[in-house]
CSV table of C-alpha atoms in Angstrom, one decimal:
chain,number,residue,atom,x,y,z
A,1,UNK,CA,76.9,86.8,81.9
A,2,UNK,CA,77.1,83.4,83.6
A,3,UNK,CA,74.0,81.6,85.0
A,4,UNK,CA,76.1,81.7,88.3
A,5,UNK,CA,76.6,85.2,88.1
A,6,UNK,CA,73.1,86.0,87.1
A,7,UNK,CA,72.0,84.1,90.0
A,8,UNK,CA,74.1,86.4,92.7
A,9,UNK,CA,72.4,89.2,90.7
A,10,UNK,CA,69.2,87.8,92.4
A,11,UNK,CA,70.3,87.8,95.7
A,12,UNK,CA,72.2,90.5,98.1
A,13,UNK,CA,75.8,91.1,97.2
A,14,UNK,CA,77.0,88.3,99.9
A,15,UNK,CA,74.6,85.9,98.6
A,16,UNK,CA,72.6,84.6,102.2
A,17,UNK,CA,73.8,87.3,104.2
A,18,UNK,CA,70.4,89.6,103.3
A,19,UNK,CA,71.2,92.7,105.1
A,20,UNK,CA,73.9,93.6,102.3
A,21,UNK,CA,73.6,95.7,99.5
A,22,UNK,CA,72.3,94.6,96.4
A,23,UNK,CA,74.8,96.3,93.6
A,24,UNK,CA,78.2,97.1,94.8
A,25,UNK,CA,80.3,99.9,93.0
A,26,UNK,CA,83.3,99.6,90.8
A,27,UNK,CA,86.3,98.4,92.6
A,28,UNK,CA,89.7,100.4,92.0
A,29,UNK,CA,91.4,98.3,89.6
A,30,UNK,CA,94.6,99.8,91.0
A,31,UNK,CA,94.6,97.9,94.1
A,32,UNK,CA,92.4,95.0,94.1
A,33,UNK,CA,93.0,93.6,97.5
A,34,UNK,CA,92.6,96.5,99.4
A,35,UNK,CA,89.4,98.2,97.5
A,36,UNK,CA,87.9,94.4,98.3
A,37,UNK,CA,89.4,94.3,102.1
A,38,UNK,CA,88.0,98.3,102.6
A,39,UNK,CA,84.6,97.3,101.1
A,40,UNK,CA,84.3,94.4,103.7
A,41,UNK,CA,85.6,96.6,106.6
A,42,UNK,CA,83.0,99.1,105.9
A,43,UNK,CA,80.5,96.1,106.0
A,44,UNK,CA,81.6,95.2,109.6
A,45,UNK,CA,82.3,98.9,110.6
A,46,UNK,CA,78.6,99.4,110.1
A,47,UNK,CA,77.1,96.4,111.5
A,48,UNK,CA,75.8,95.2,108.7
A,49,UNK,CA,78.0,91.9,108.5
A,50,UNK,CA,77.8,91.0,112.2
A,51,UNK,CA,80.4,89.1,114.8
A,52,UNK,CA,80.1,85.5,113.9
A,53,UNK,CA,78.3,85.8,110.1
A,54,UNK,CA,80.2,83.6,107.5
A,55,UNK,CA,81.0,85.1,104.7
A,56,UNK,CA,81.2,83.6,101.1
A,57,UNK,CA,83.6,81.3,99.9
A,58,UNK,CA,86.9,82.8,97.4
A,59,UNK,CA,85.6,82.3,94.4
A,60,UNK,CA,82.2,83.2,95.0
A,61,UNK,CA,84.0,86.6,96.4
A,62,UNK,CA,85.8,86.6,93.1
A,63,UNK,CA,82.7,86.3,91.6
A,64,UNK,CA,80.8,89.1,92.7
A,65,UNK,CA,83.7,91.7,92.5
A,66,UNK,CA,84.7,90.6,89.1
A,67,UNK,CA,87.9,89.9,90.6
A,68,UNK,CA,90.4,87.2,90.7
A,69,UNK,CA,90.8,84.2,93.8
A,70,UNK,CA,93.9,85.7,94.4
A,71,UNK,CA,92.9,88.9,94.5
A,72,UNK,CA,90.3,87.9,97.6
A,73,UNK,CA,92.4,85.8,98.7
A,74,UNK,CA,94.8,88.9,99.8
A,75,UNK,CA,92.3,91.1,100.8
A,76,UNK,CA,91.0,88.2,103.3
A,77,UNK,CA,94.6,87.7,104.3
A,78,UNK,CA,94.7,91.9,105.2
A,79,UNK,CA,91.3,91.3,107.2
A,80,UNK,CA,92.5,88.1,109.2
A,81,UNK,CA,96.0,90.0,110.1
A,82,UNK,CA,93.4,93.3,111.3
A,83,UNK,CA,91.7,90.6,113.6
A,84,UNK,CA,88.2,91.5,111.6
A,85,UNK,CA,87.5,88.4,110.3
A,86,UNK,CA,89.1,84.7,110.9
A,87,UNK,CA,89.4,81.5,109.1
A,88,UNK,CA,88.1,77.9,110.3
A,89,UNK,CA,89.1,74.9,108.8
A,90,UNK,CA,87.4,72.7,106.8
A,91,UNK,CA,84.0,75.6,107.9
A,92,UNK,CA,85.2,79.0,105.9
A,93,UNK,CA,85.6,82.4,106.9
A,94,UNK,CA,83.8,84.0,109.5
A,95,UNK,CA,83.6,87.8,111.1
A,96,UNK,CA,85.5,87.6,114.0
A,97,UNK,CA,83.0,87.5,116.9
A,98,UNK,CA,85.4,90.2,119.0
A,99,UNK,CA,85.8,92.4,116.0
A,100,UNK,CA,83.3,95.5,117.3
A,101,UNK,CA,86.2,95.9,119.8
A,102,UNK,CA,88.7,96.3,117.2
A,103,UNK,CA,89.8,100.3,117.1
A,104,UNK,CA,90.5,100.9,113.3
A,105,UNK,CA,91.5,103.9,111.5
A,106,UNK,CA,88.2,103.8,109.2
A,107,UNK,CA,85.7,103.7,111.9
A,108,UNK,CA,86.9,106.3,114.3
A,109,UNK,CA,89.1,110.2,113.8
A,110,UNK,CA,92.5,109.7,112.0
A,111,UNK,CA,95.3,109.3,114.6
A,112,UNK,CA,97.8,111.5,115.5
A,113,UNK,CA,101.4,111.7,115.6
A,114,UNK,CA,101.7,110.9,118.7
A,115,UNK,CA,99.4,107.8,118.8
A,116,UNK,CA,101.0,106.8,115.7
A,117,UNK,CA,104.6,106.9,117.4
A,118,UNK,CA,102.8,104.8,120.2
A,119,UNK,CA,101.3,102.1,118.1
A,120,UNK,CA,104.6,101.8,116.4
A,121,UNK,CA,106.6,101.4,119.7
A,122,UNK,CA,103.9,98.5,120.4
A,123,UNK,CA,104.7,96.9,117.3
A,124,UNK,CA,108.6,96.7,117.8
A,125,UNK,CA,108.3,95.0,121.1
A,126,UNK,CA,105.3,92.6,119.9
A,127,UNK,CA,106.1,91.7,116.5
A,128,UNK,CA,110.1,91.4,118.0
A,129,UNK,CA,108.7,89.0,120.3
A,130,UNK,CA,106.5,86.7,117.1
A,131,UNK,CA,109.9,86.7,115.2
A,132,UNK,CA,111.8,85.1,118.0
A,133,UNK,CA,109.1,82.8,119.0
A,134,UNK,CA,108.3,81.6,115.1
A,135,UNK,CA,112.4,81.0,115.0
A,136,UNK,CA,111.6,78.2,117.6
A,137,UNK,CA,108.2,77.3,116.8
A,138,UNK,CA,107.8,77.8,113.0
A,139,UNK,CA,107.5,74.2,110.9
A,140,UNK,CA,109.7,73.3,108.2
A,141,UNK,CA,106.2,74.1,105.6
A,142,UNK,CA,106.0,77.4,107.5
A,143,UNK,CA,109.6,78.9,106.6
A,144,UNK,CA,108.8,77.7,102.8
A,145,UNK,CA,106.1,79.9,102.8
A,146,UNK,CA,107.7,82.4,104.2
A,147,UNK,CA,110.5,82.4,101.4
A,148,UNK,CA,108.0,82.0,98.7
A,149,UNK,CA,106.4,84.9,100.0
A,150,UNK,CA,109.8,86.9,100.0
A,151,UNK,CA,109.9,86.5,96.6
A,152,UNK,CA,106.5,88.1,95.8
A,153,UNK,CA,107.7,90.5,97.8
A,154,UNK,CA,110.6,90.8,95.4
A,155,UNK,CA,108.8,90.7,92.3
A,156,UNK,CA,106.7,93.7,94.0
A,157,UNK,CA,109.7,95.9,95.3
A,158,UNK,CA,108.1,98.8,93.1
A,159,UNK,CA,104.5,98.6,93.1
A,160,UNK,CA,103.4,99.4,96.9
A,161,UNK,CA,100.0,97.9,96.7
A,162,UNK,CA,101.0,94.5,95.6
A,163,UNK,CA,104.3,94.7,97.6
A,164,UNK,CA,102.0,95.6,101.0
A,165,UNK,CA,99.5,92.7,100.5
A,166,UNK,CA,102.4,90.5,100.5
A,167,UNK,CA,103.5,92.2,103.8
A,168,UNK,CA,100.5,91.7,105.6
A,169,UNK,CA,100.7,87.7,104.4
A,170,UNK,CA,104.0,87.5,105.8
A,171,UNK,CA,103.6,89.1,108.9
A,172,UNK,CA,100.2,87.2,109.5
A,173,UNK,CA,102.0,83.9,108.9
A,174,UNK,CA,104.6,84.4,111.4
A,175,UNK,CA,102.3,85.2,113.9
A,176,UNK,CA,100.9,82.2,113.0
A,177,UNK,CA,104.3,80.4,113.3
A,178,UNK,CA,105.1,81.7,116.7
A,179,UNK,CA,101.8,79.6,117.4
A,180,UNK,CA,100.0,82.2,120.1
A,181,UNK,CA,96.3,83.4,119.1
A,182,UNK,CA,96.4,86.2,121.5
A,183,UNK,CA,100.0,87.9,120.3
A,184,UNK,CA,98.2,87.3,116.5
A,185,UNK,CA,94.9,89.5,117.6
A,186,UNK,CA,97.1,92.2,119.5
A,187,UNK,CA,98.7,92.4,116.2
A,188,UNK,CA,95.7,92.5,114.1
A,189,UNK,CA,94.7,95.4,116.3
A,190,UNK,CA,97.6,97.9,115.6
A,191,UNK,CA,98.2,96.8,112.2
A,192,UNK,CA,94.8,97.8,111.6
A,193,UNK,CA,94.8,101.5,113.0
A,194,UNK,CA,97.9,102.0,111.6
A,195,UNK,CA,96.9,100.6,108.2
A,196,UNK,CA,96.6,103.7,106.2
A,197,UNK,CA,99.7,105.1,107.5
A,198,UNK,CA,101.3,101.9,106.5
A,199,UNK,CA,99.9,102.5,102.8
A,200,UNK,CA,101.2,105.7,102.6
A,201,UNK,CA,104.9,105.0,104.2
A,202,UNK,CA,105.1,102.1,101.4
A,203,UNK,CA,104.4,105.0,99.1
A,204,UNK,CA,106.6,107.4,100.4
A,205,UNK,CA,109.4,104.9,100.6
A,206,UNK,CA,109.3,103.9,96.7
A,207,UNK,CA,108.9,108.0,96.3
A,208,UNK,CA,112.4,108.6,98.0
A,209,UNK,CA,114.6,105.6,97.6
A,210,UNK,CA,112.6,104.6,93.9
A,211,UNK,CA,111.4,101.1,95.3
A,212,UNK,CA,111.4,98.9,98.4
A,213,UNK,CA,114.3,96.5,97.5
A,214,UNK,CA,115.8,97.5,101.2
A,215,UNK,CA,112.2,96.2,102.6
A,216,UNK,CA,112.7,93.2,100.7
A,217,UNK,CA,115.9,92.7,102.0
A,218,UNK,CA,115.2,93.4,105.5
A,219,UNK,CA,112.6,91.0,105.7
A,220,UNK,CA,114.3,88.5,103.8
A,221,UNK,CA,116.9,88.8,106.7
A,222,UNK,CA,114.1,88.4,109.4
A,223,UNK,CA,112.7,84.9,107.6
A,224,UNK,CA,116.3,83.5,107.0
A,225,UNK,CA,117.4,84.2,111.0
A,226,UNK,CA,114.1,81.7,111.1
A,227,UNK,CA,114.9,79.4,109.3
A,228,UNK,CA,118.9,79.5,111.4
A,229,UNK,CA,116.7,79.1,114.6
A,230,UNK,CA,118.0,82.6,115.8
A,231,UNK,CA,114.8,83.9,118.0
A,232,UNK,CA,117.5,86.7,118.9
A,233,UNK,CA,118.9,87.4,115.2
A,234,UNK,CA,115.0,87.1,113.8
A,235,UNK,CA,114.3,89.8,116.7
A,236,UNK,CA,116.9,91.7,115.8
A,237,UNK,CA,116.0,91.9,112.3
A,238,UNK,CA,112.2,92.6,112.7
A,239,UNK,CA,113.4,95.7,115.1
A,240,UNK,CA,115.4,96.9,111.8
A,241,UNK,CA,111.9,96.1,109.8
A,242,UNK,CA,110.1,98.7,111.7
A,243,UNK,CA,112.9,100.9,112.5
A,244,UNK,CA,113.0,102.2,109.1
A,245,UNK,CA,108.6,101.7,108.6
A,246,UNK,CA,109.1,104.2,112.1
A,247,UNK,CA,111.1,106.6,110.2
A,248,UNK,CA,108.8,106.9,106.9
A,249,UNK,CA,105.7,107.1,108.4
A,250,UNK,CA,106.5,110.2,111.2
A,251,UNK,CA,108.3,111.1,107.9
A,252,UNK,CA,104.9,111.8,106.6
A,253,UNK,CA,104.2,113.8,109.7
A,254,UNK,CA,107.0,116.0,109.2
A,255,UNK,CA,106.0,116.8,106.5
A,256,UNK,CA,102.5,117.7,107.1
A,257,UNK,CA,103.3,119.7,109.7
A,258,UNK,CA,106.3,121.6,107.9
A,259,UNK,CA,103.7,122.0,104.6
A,260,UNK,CA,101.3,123.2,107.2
A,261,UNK,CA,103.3,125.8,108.9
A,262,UNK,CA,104.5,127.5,105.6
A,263,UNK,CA,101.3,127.7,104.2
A,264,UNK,CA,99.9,129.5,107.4
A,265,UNK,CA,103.3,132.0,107.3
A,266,UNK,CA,102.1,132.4,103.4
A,267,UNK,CA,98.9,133.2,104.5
A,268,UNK,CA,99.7,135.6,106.7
């Protein structure tokens, strides 16, 4: 073990932060990013990181999760895109100092059906509106990244996990693009109560269709209408983005409640 390592030993899992835990569990190696990102929700779910606390740098992260910088640097890019935590340049990363009044699917009842629908509907017309306004807004650095991140995306098409942290990267940097901090926390905030149902959807898709190659392609249509300055055509193609998310995850729904209502005629 590395004198660096051995030193965190010494101190709570977060280094200066003393209120944290001292030992942290084994991570599930199947999805890094979002067994990191779930350990730090629960941190500022209970109130034990509070609003404004910086957290540790990447690679001290990476350090005590036994975990690779990228693999932090996805799960922070989850938490930034819920709104829970937020970056300052040149300072670090910090817990957002509004995120107690951030409703998340971990700290409160799961959602239902109806909500879900809801929170989807939101989504089309907001996330419609941060393609159209990163089509005029986004710089020429902003599109490259948003191609490059296509092609994780692509290289992902059939592992959900890895496929999904690239999502949330992408989604966060065009809300970055269309250059509007409040549209970016209104997004934070339904992405994040509707982040377990995204998980699953992902899931669900690759179950029916074998992989997510029409995901890929979909978004890869909403970045290119970007890069053409379409704010109508990157609309357009974000609306077809969550069109078919809509249809997998009340999918889900369907099924529960179909799975449901045979087992009760069984019963009976």
């Amino acid at each position: 073990m590395g004198e660096s390592h051995a030193k965190l030993q010494e101190h709570d899992v977060f280094g200066t932060l003393d209120h944290m835990p001292r030992s942290l569990e084994p991570l599930k190696r199947a999805n890094l990013p979002s067994s990191i990102a779930d350990r730090i929700r629960r941190q500022i779910g209970s109130g034990q990181l509070k609003p404004g606390e910086q957290l540790p740098g990447h690679r001290e992260l990476a350090t005590m999760f036994s975990v690779s910088v990228g693999s932090v640097r996805e799960a922070i890019s989850m938490l930034v895109s819920e709104g829970l935590i937020a970056t300052r340049a040149g300072h670090g990363t910090f817990v957002a100092e509004s995120s107690e009044h951030i409703p998340t699917i971990w700290s409160g009842s799961p959602l239902d059906r109806g909500k879900v629908e809801e929170l989807i509907d939101a989504r089309e017309v907001l996330e419609g509106a941060i393609a159209a306004m990163a089509a005029e807004r986004a710089t020429s650095e902003q599109i490259e990244k948003l191609r490059s991140i296509i092609e994780r995306m692509q290289e992902a098409h059939s592992d959900a996990a890895t496929f999904l942290a690239a999502d949330v990267e992408l989604h966060l940097l065009l809300a970055e693009a269309a250059n509007n901090r409040y549209l970016l926390k209104a997004m934070g905030g339904i992405r994040s109560m509707l982040r377990r149902d995204l998980e699953l959807g992902a899931e669900l898709s690759i179950r029916r269709v074998g992989d997510l190659q029409f995901a890929v392609d979909e978004h890869r249509r909403v970045v290119e209408s970007i890069a053409a300055r379409d704010p109508e055509g990157a609309r357009a193609a974000m609306i077809n983005v969550i069109g078919h998310n809509r249809e997998f995850v009340l999918g889900m729904y369907a099924h529960v409640s179909t799975s449901a209502t045979q087992g009760s005629i069984s019963a009976e």
